[in-house]
Amino acid sequence: MYLCGMAKIHKLYIVPTPIGNLEDITQRALRVLKEVDLILAEDTRTSAILLRHYEIHTHIQSHHKFNEHKSVEAVADRIEAGASIALISDAGTPGISDPGFLLVRTCLERGIEVETLPGATAFVPALINSGFPADCFVFEGFLPVKKGRQKKFKFLAEEERTLIFYESPFRLVKTLVDLSLFFGSERQACVCRELSKKFEEHRRGSLSELAAWYGEHPPKGEIVLVVAGKE
């Protein structure tokens, strides 16, 4: 790969991809994806849609949470042998509630250069659009489904900063109810759904109001839940 007339640089590139709207990708990201020797993707079928849209023909290989522990050393070996490799996830920035951390750490430990491109991630637009303070916040990603769930809620109930969670549409109502029990039913929140997509939605209200609404209107799609900190 030749960048700006410089000699070929062998490194790992972390490349954010759109969280919905395919236009939300940088020119730099497209160039890198076209020029690297290999693209590692969380789901090759999902990523193929983006690559076909932008006529990117770089070879693609799966790299997900079920195989990353076994594959990171082999990927690092390939970069050391002269390959330039890009890592992408299904949507957003790799490493943010998606595979990426292990590969980045392995490369850094072996002295391999890692370059992370700026770009799309779901929690930033959700935070800004919520109307809650954005100068200081806590990103928690996905909450524990069973083990440690109540302990996590008890700990976060005293947090004064704005809280951000990723949640499945199938668990949203349960999470809203649980948060209402631990945080108080009147704690304000915002459910951000299908960001950047056709049916984007931002619904604001108390935790109890949101739990009632989505109990009657089952949600679909990707969800970011933003909760006001304790006053």
PDB file of C-alpha atoms in Angstrom:
ATOM      1  CA  MET A   1       0.000   0.000   0.000  1.00  0.00           C
ATOM      2  CA  TYR A   2       1.377   3.419  -0.948  1.00  0.00           C
ATOM      3  CA  LEU A   3       0.195   6.463   0.970  1.00  0.00           C
ATOM      4  CA  CYS A   4       0.850   9.964  -0.419  1.00  0.00           C
ATOM      5  CA  GLY A   5       3.862   8.732  -2.353  1.00  0.00           C
ATOM      6  CA  MET A   6       5.518   7.237   0.734  1.00  0.00           C
ATOM      7  CA  ALA A   7       6.982   3.764   1.014  1.00  0.00           C
ATOM      8  CA  LYS A   8       4.609   0.932   1.824  1.00  0.00           C
ATOM      9  CA  ILE A   9       3.698   0.880   5.519  1.00  0.00           C
ATOM     10  CA  HIS A  10       2.806  -2.400   7.205  1.00  0.00           C
ATOM     11  CA  LYS A  11       0.402  -1.816  10.075  1.00  0.00           C
ATOM     12  CA  LEU A  12      -3.016  -2.534  11.526  1.00  0.00           C
ATOM     13  CA  TYR A  13      -5.741  -0.036  10.651  1.00  0.00           C
ATOM     14  CA  ILE A  14      -8.868   0.277  12.809  1.00  0.00           C
ATOM     15  CA  VAL A  15     -11.552   1.569  10.462  1.00  0.00           C
ATOM     16  CA  PRO A  16     -15.008   2.755  11.602  1.00  0.00           C
ATOM     17  CA  THR A  17     -17.913   1.921   9.309  1.00  0.00           C
ATOM     18  CA  PRO A  18     -21.427   3.441   9.091  1.00  0.00           C
ATOM     19  CA  ILE A  19     -23.908   2.572  11.846  1.00  0.00           C
ATOM     20  CA  GLY A  20     -26.752   2.750   9.342  1.00  0.00           C
ATOM     21  CA  ASN A  21     -26.572   5.297   6.552  1.00  0.00           C
ATOM     22  CA  LEU A  22     -23.881   4.145   4.109  1.00  0.00           C
ATOM     23  CA  GLU A  23     -22.906   7.767   3.421  1.00  0.00           C
ATOM     24  CA  ASP A  24     -21.474   8.074   6.938  1.00  0.00           C
ATOM     25  CA  ILE A  25     -17.958   6.957   6.064  1.00  0.00           C
ATOM     26  CA  THR A  26     -14.886   9.108   5.483  1.00  0.00           C
ATOM     27  CA  GLN A  27     -12.902   9.382   2.274  1.00  0.00           C
ATOM     28  CA  ARG A  28      -9.854   8.288   4.214  1.00  0.00           C
ATOM     29  CA  ALA A  29     -11.600   5.130   5.423  1.00  0.00           C
ATOM     30  CA  LEU A  30     -12.603   4.233   1.869  1.00  0.00           C
ATOM     31  CA  ARG A  31      -9.043   4.761   0.635  1.00  0.00           C
ATOM     32  CA  VAL A  32      -7.571   2.588   3.364  1.00  0.00           C
ATOM     33  CA  LEU A  33     -10.077  -0.213   2.723  1.00  0.00           C
ATOM     34  CA  LYS A  34      -9.180  -0.163  -0.974  1.00  0.00           C
ATOM     35  CA  GLU A  35      -5.417  -0.143  -0.441  1.00  0.00           C
ATOM     36  CA  VAL A  36      -4.803  -2.634   2.383  1.00  0.00           C
ATOM     37  CA  ASP A  37      -3.940  -6.247   1.633  1.00  0.00           C
ATOM     38  CA  LEU A  38      -6.708  -7.708   3.806  1.00  0.00           C
ATOM     39  CA  ILE A  39      -9.888  -6.619   5.594  1.00  0.00           C
ATOM     40  CA  LEU A  40     -10.908  -8.376   8.804  1.00  0.00           C
ATOM     41  CA  ALA A  41     -14.666  -8.164   9.324  1.00  0.00           C
ATOM     42  CA  GLU A  42     -16.948  -9.173  12.172  1.00  0.00           C
ATOM     43  CA  ASP A  43     -19.477 -10.618   9.708  1.00  0.00           C
ATOM     44  CA  THR A  44     -18.272 -10.869   6.118  1.00  0.00           C
ATOM     45  CA  ARG A  45     -21.847 -11.008   4.800  1.00  0.00           C
ATOM     46  CA  THR A  46     -22.796  -7.731   6.486  1.00  0.00           C
ATOM     47  CA  SER A  47     -19.574  -5.967   5.500  1.00  0.00           C
ATOM     48  CA  ALA A  48     -19.880  -7.197   1.908  1.00  0.00           C
ATOM     49  CA  ILE A  49     -22.874  -4.866   1.459  1.00  0.00           C
ATOM     50  CA  LEU A  50     -20.740  -1.828   2.293  1.00  0.00           C
ATOM     51  CA  LEU A  51     -17.789  -3.002   0.227  1.00  0.00           C
ATOM     52  CA  ARG A  52     -19.940  -3.700  -2.835  1.00  0.00           C
ATOM     53  CA  HIS A  53     -21.601  -0.286  -2.511  1.00  0.00           C
ATOM     54  CA  TYR A  54     -18.216   1.448  -2.726  1.00  0.00           C
ATOM     55  CA  GLU A  55     -16.731  -1.025  -5.222  1.00  0.00           C
ATOM     56  CA  ILE A  56     -14.038  -2.195  -2.809  1.00  0.00           C
ATOM     57  CA  HIS A  57     -12.584  -5.510  -3.929  1.00  0.00           C
ATOM     58  CA  THR A  58     -10.032  -6.124  -1.168  1.00  0.00           C
ATOM     59  CA  HIS A  59      -9.953  -9.682   0.157  1.00  0.00           C
ATOM     60  CA  ILE A  60     -12.110 -10.056   3.277  1.00  0.00           C
ATOM     61  CA  GLN A  61     -11.798 -12.521   6.177  1.00  0.00           C
ATOM     62  CA  SER A  62     -13.903 -13.093   9.297  1.00  0.00           C
ATOM     63  CA  HIS A  63     -12.672 -11.869  12.681  1.00  0.00           C
ATOM     64  CA  HIS A  64     -15.224 -12.041  15.498  1.00  0.00           C
ATOM     65  CA  LYS A  65     -15.515 -12.709  19.226  1.00  0.00           C
ATOM     66  CA  PHE A  66     -15.674 -16.475  18.700  1.00  0.00           C
ATOM     67  CA  ASN A  67     -12.379 -16.791  16.817  1.00  0.00           C
ATOM     68  CA  GLU A  68     -10.340 -13.706  17.763  1.00  0.00           C
ATOM     69  CA  HIS A  69      -8.497 -15.406  20.645  1.00  0.00           C
ATOM     70  CA  LYS A  70      -7.151 -17.991  18.203  1.00  0.00           C
ATOM     71  CA  SER A  71      -6.477 -15.664  15.275  1.00  0.00           C
ATOM     72  CA  VAL A  72      -4.800 -12.554  16.731  1.00  0.00           C
ATOM     73  CA  GLU A  73      -1.287 -13.996  16.696  1.00  0.00           C
ATOM     74  CA  ALA A  74      -1.676 -15.181  13.111  1.00  0.00           C
ATOM     75  CA  VAL A  75      -2.887 -11.730  12.060  1.00  0.00           C
ATOM     76  CA  ALA A  76       0.069 -10.095  13.798  1.00  0.00           C
ATOM     77  CA  ASP A  77       2.385 -12.560  12.036  1.00  0.00           C
ATOM     78  CA  ARG A  78       0.971 -11.505   8.665  1.00  0.00           C
ATOM     79  CA  ILE A  79       1.536  -7.829   9.394  1.00  0.00           C
ATOM     80  CA  GLU A  80       5.110  -8.516  10.497  1.00  0.00           C
ATOM     81  CA  ALA A  81       5.592 -10.453   7.270  1.00  0.00           C
ATOM     82  CA  GLY A  82       4.647  -7.369   5.255  1.00  0.00           C
ATOM     83  CA  ALA A  83       0.863  -7.155   5.065  1.00  0.00           C
ATOM     84  CA  SER A  84      -1.277  -4.102   5.775  1.00  0.00           C
ATOM     85  CA  ILE A  85      -4.552  -5.124   7.424  1.00  0.00           C
ATOM     86  CA  ALA A  86      -7.747  -3.228   8.251  1.00  0.00           C
ATOM     87  CA  LEU A  87     -10.189  -4.253  10.956  1.00  0.00           C
ATOM     88  CA  ILE A  88     -13.868  -3.313  10.664  1.00  0.00           C
ATOM     89  CA  SER A  89     -16.976  -4.321  12.615  1.00  0.00           C
ATOM     90  CA  ASP A  90     -20.572  -4.698  11.454  1.00  0.00           C
ATOM     91  CA  ALA A  91     -21.170  -1.053  12.328  1.00  0.00           C
ATOM     92  CA  GLY A  92     -19.324   1.719  14.123  1.00  0.00           C
ATOM     93  CA  THR A  93     -15.820   1.654  15.551  1.00  0.00           C
ATOM     94  CA  PRO A  94     -14.147  -1.717  16.275  1.00  0.00           C
ATOM     95  CA  GLY A  95     -13.326  -2.171  19.953  1.00  0.00           C
ATOM     96  CA  ILE A  96     -16.422  -0.301  21.161  1.00  0.00           C
ATOM     97  CA  SER A  97     -18.596  -3.237  22.289  1.00  0.00           C
ATOM     98  CA  ASP A  98     -17.218  -5.080  19.250  1.00  0.00           C
ATOM     99  CA  PRO A  99     -14.103  -7.225  18.608  1.00  0.00           C
ATOM    100  CA  GLY A 100     -10.865  -5.278  18.350  1.00  0.00           C
ATOM    101  CA  PHE A 101      -9.282  -4.875  21.766  1.00  0.00           C
ATOM    102  CA  LEU A 102      -7.370  -8.179  21.725  1.00  0.00           C
ATOM    103  CA  LEU A 103      -5.941  -7.596  18.269  1.00  0.00           C
ATOM    104  CA  VAL A 104      -4.893  -4.028  19.059  1.00  0.00           C
ATOM    105  CA  ARG A 105      -3.225  -5.099  22.309  1.00  0.00           C
ATOM    106  CA  THR A 106      -1.418  -7.989  20.625  1.00  0.00           C
ATOM    107  CA  CYS A 107      -0.078  -5.763  17.860  1.00  0.00           C
ATOM    108  CA  LEU A 108       1.091  -3.093  20.291  1.00  0.00           C
ATOM    109  CA  GLU A 109       2.804  -5.681  22.487  1.00  0.00           C
ATOM    110  CA  ARG A 110       4.680  -6.939  19.428  1.00  0.00           C
ATOM    111  CA  GLY A 111       5.725  -3.460  18.335  1.00  0.00           C
ATOM    112  CA  ILE A 112       3.352  -3.334  15.374  1.00  0.00           C
ATOM    113  CA  GLU A 113       2.008   0.101  14.510  1.00  0.00           C
ATOM    114  CA  VAL A 114      -1.736   0.582  14.965  1.00  0.00           C
ATOM    115  CA  GLU A 115      -3.571   3.459  13.296  1.00  0.00           C
ATOM    116  CA  THR A 116      -7.148   4.170  14.387  1.00  0.00           C
ATOM    117  CA  LEU A 117      -9.267   6.278  12.054  1.00  0.00           C
ATOM    118  CA  PRO A 118     -11.964   8.589  13.442  1.00  0.00           C
ATOM    119  CA  GLY A 119     -15.500   7.909  12.372  1.00  0.00           C
ATOM    120  CA  ALA A 120     -18.973   6.649  13.148  1.00  0.00           C
ATOM    121  CA  THR A 121     -19.980   5.366  16.570  1.00  0.00           C
ATOM    122  CA  ALA A 122     -23.525   5.136  17.920  1.00  0.00           C
ATOM    123  CA  PHE A 123     -23.215   6.502  21.441  1.00  0.00           C
ATOM    124  CA  VAL A 124     -21.935   9.996  20.533  1.00  0.00           C
ATOM    125  CA  PRO A 125     -24.967  11.170  18.477  1.00  0.00           C
ATOM    126  CA  ALA A 126     -27.270   9.493  21.015  1.00  0.00           C
ATOM    127  CA  LEU A 127     -25.637  11.381  23.877  1.00  0.00           C
ATOM    128  CA  ILE A 128     -25.809  14.748  22.124  1.00  0.00           C
ATOM    129  CA  ASN A 129     -29.407  14.241  21.009  1.00  0.00           C
ATOM    130  CA  SER A 130     -30.561  13.176  24.483  1.00  0.00           C
ATOM    131  CA  GLY A 131     -30.190  16.698  25.824  1.00  0.00           C
ATOM    132  CA  PHE A 132     -28.390  15.451  28.932  1.00  0.00           C
ATOM    133  CA  PRO A 133     -25.006  16.897  29.978  1.00  0.00           C
ATOM    134  CA  ALA A 134     -22.327  15.715  27.561  1.00  0.00           C
ATOM    135  CA  ASP A 135     -19.286  17.337  29.150  1.00  0.00           C
ATOM    136  CA  CYS A 136     -18.812  14.341  31.441  1.00  0.00           C
ATOM    137  CA  PHE A 137     -20.392  10.929  30.873  1.00  0.00           C
ATOM    138  CA  VAL A 138     -19.996   7.185  31.454  1.00  0.00           C
ATOM    139  CA  PHE A 139     -20.223   4.656  28.616  1.00  0.00           C
ATOM    140  CA  GLU A 140     -21.165   1.202  29.940  1.00  0.00           C
ATOM    141  CA  GLY A 141     -21.831  -0.661  26.692  1.00  0.00           C
ATOM    142  CA  PHE A 142     -24.031  -3.737  27.138  1.00  0.00           C
ATOM    143  CA  LEU A 143     -25.222  -4.504  30.667  1.00  0.00           C
ATOM    144  CA  PRO A 144     -24.719  -7.982  32.152  1.00  0.00           C
ATOM    145  CA  VAL A 145     -27.646 -10.223  31.232  1.00  0.00           C
ATOM    146  CA  LYS A 146     -27.567 -12.305  34.443  1.00  0.00           C
ATOM    147  CA  LYS A 147     -24.436 -12.540  36.566  1.00  0.00           C
ATOM    148  CA  GLY A 148     -23.475  -9.233  38.151  1.00  0.00           C
ATOM    149  CA  ARG A 149     -26.521  -7.379  36.805  1.00  0.00           C
ATOM    150  CA  GLN A 150     -27.962  -6.237  40.149  1.00  0.00           C
ATOM    151  CA  LYS A 151     -24.513  -5.374  41.487  1.00  0.00           C
ATOM    152  CA  LYS A 152     -23.921  -3.203  38.418  1.00  0.00           C
ATOM    153  CA  PHE A 153     -27.244  -1.381  38.902  1.00  0.00           C
ATOM    154  CA  LYS A 154     -26.541  -0.707  42.592  1.00  0.00           C
ATOM    155  CA  PHE A 155     -23.126   0.708  41.728  1.00  0.00           C
ATOM    156  CA  LEU A 156     -24.384   2.924  38.901  1.00  0.00           C
ATOM    157  CA  ALA A 157     -27.399   4.232  40.834  1.00  0.00           C
ATOM    158  CA  GLU A 158     -25.137   6.763  42.585  1.00  0.00           C
ATOM    159  CA  GLU A 159     -23.374   7.898  39.412  1.00  0.00           C
ATOM    160  CA  GLU A 160     -23.848  11.629  38.823  1.00  0.00           C
ATOM    161  CA  ARG A 161     -22.579  11.642  35.248  1.00  0.00           C
ATOM    162  CA  THR A 162     -24.774  10.887  32.220  1.00  0.00           C
ATOM    163  CA  LEU A 163     -24.945   7.126  31.617  1.00  0.00           C
ATOM    164  CA  ILE A 164     -24.927   5.466  28.196  1.00  0.00           C
ATOM    165  CA  PHE A 165     -25.858   1.846  27.463  1.00  0.00           C
ATOM    166  CA  TYR A 166     -26.244  -0.325  24.387  1.00  0.00           C
ATOM    167  CA  GLU A 167     -29.261  -2.611  24.577  1.00  0.00           C
ATOM    168  CA  SER A 168     -31.040  -5.283  22.590  1.00  0.00           C
ATOM    169  CA  PRO A 169     -34.642  -4.500  21.573  1.00  0.00           C
ATOM    170  CA  PHE A 170     -35.632  -7.795  23.210  1.00  0.00           C
ATOM    171  CA  ARG A 171     -34.237  -6.703  26.598  1.00  0.00           C
ATOM    172  CA  LEU A 172     -35.040  -2.988  26.515  1.00  0.00           C
ATOM    173  CA  VAL A 173     -38.247  -3.134  28.568  1.00  0.00           C
ATOM    174  CA  LYS A 174     -36.652  -5.369  31.202  1.00  0.00           C
ATOM    175  CA  THR A 175     -33.681  -2.993  31.463  1.00  0.00           C
ATOM    176  CA  LEU A 176     -35.947   0.049  31.775  1.00  0.00           C
ATOM    177  CA  VAL A 177     -37.919  -1.672  34.540  1.00  0.00           C
ATOM    178  CA  ASP A 178     -34.743  -2.738  36.356  1.00  0.00           C
ATOM    179  CA  LEU A 179     -33.267   0.750  36.084  1.00  0.00           C
ATOM    180  CA  SER A 180     -36.507   2.207  37.405  1.00  0.00           C
ATOM    181  CA  LEU A 181     -36.266  -0.008  40.480  1.00  0.00           C
ATOM    182  CA  PHE A 182     -32.650   0.873  41.256  1.00  0.00           C
ATOM    183  CA  PHE A 183     -32.469   4.470  39.984  1.00  0.00           C
ATOM    184  CA  GLY A 184     -36.003   5.603  40.782  1.00  0.00           C
ATOM    185  CA  SER A 185     -38.964   5.594  38.432  1.00  0.00           C
ATOM    186  CA  GLU A 186     -38.740   9.342  37.744  1.00  0.00           C
ATOM    187  CA  ARG A 187     -35.097   9.331  36.574  1.00  0.00           C
ATOM    188  CA  GLN A 188     -35.080  10.834  33.077  1.00  0.00           C
ATOM    189  CA  ALA A 189     -33.824   8.883  30.073  1.00  0.00           C
ATOM    190  CA  CYS A 190     -33.780   8.851  26.291  1.00  0.00           C
ATOM    191  CA  VAL A 191     -34.130   5.800  24.061  1.00  0.00           C
ATOM    192  CA  CYS A 192     -32.321   6.345  20.755  1.00  0.00           C
ATOM    193  CA  ARG A 193     -33.264   3.801  18.130  1.00  0.00           C
ATOM    194  CA  GLU A 194     -32.065   3.116  14.580  1.00  0.00           C
ATOM    195  CA  LEU A 195     -29.633   6.046  14.517  1.00  0.00           C
ATOM    196  CA  SER A 196     -28.937   7.430  11.017  1.00  0.00           C
ATOM    197  CA  LYS A 197     -31.512   5.057   9.497  1.00  0.00           C
ATOM    198  CA  LYS A 198     -34.923   5.701   7.925  1.00  0.00           C
ATOM    199  CA  PHE A 199     -36.913   5.097  11.122  1.00  0.00           C
ATOM    200  CA  GLU A 200     -34.587   6.900  13.549  1.00  0.00           C
ATOM    201  CA  GLU A 201     -36.333   7.631  16.842  1.00  0.00           C
ATOM    202  CA  HIS A 202     -35.485   9.547  20.016  1.00  0.00           C
ATOM    203  CA  ARG A 203     -38.039   9.047  22.794  1.00  0.00           C
ATOM    204  CA  ARG A 204     -37.524  10.915  26.053  1.00  0.00           C
ATOM    205  CA  GLY A 205     -39.233  10.585  29.421  1.00  0.00           C
ATOM    206  CA  SER A 206     -38.921   8.999  32.847  1.00  0.00           C
ATOM    207  CA  LEU A 207     -37.732   5.416  33.138  1.00  0.00           C
ATOM    208  CA  SER A 208     -41.238   4.297  34.135  1.00  0.00           C
ATOM    209  CA  GLU A 209     -42.849   6.168  31.227  1.00  0.00           C
ATOM    210  CA  LEU A 210     -40.432   4.659  28.723  1.00  0.00           C
ATOM    211  CA  ALA A 211     -40.897   1.167  30.162  1.00  0.00           C
ATOM    212  CA  ALA A 212     -44.675   1.526  29.797  1.00  0.00           C
ATOM    213  CA  TRP A 213     -44.417   2.887  26.244  1.00  0.00           C
ATOM    214  CA  TYR A 214     -42.129   0.177  24.936  1.00  0.00           C
ATOM    215  CA  GLY A 215     -44.116  -2.460  26.808  1.00  0.00           C
ATOM    216  CA  GLU A 216     -47.017  -1.536  24.535  1.00  0.00           C
ATOM    217  CA  HIS A 217     -44.894  -0.747  21.477  1.00  0.00           C
ATOM    218  CA  PRO A 218     -42.179  -3.429  21.184  1.00  0.00           C
ATOM    219  CA  PRO A 219     -39.062  -1.802  19.697  1.00  0.00           C
ATOM    220  CA  LYS A 220     -36.999  -2.986  16.767  1.00  0.00           C
ATOM    221  CA  GLY A 221     -33.464  -2.265  15.630  1.00  0.00           C
ATOM    222  CA  GLU A 222     -30.296  -1.027  17.295  1.00  0.00           C
ATOM    223  CA  ILE A 223     -30.783   0.856  20.554  1.00  0.00           C
ATOM    224  CA  VAL A 224     -28.727   3.291  22.623  1.00  0.00           C
ATOM    225  CA  LEU A 225     -30.145   4.118  26.048  1.00  0.00           C
ATOM    226  CA  VAL A 226     -29.049   7.389  27.647  1.00  0.00           C
ATOM    227  CA  VAL A 227     -29.899   7.956  31.321  1.00  0.00           C
ATOM    228  CA  ALA A 228     -29.520  11.154  33.333  1.00  0.00           C
ATOM    229  CA  GLY A 229     -27.064  11.018  36.209  1.00  0.00           C
ATOM    230  CA  LYS A 230     -28.184  11.230  39.813  1.00  0.00           C
ATOM    231  CA  GLU A 231     -28.949  14.801  40.852  1.00  0.00           C
TER     232      GLU A 231
END
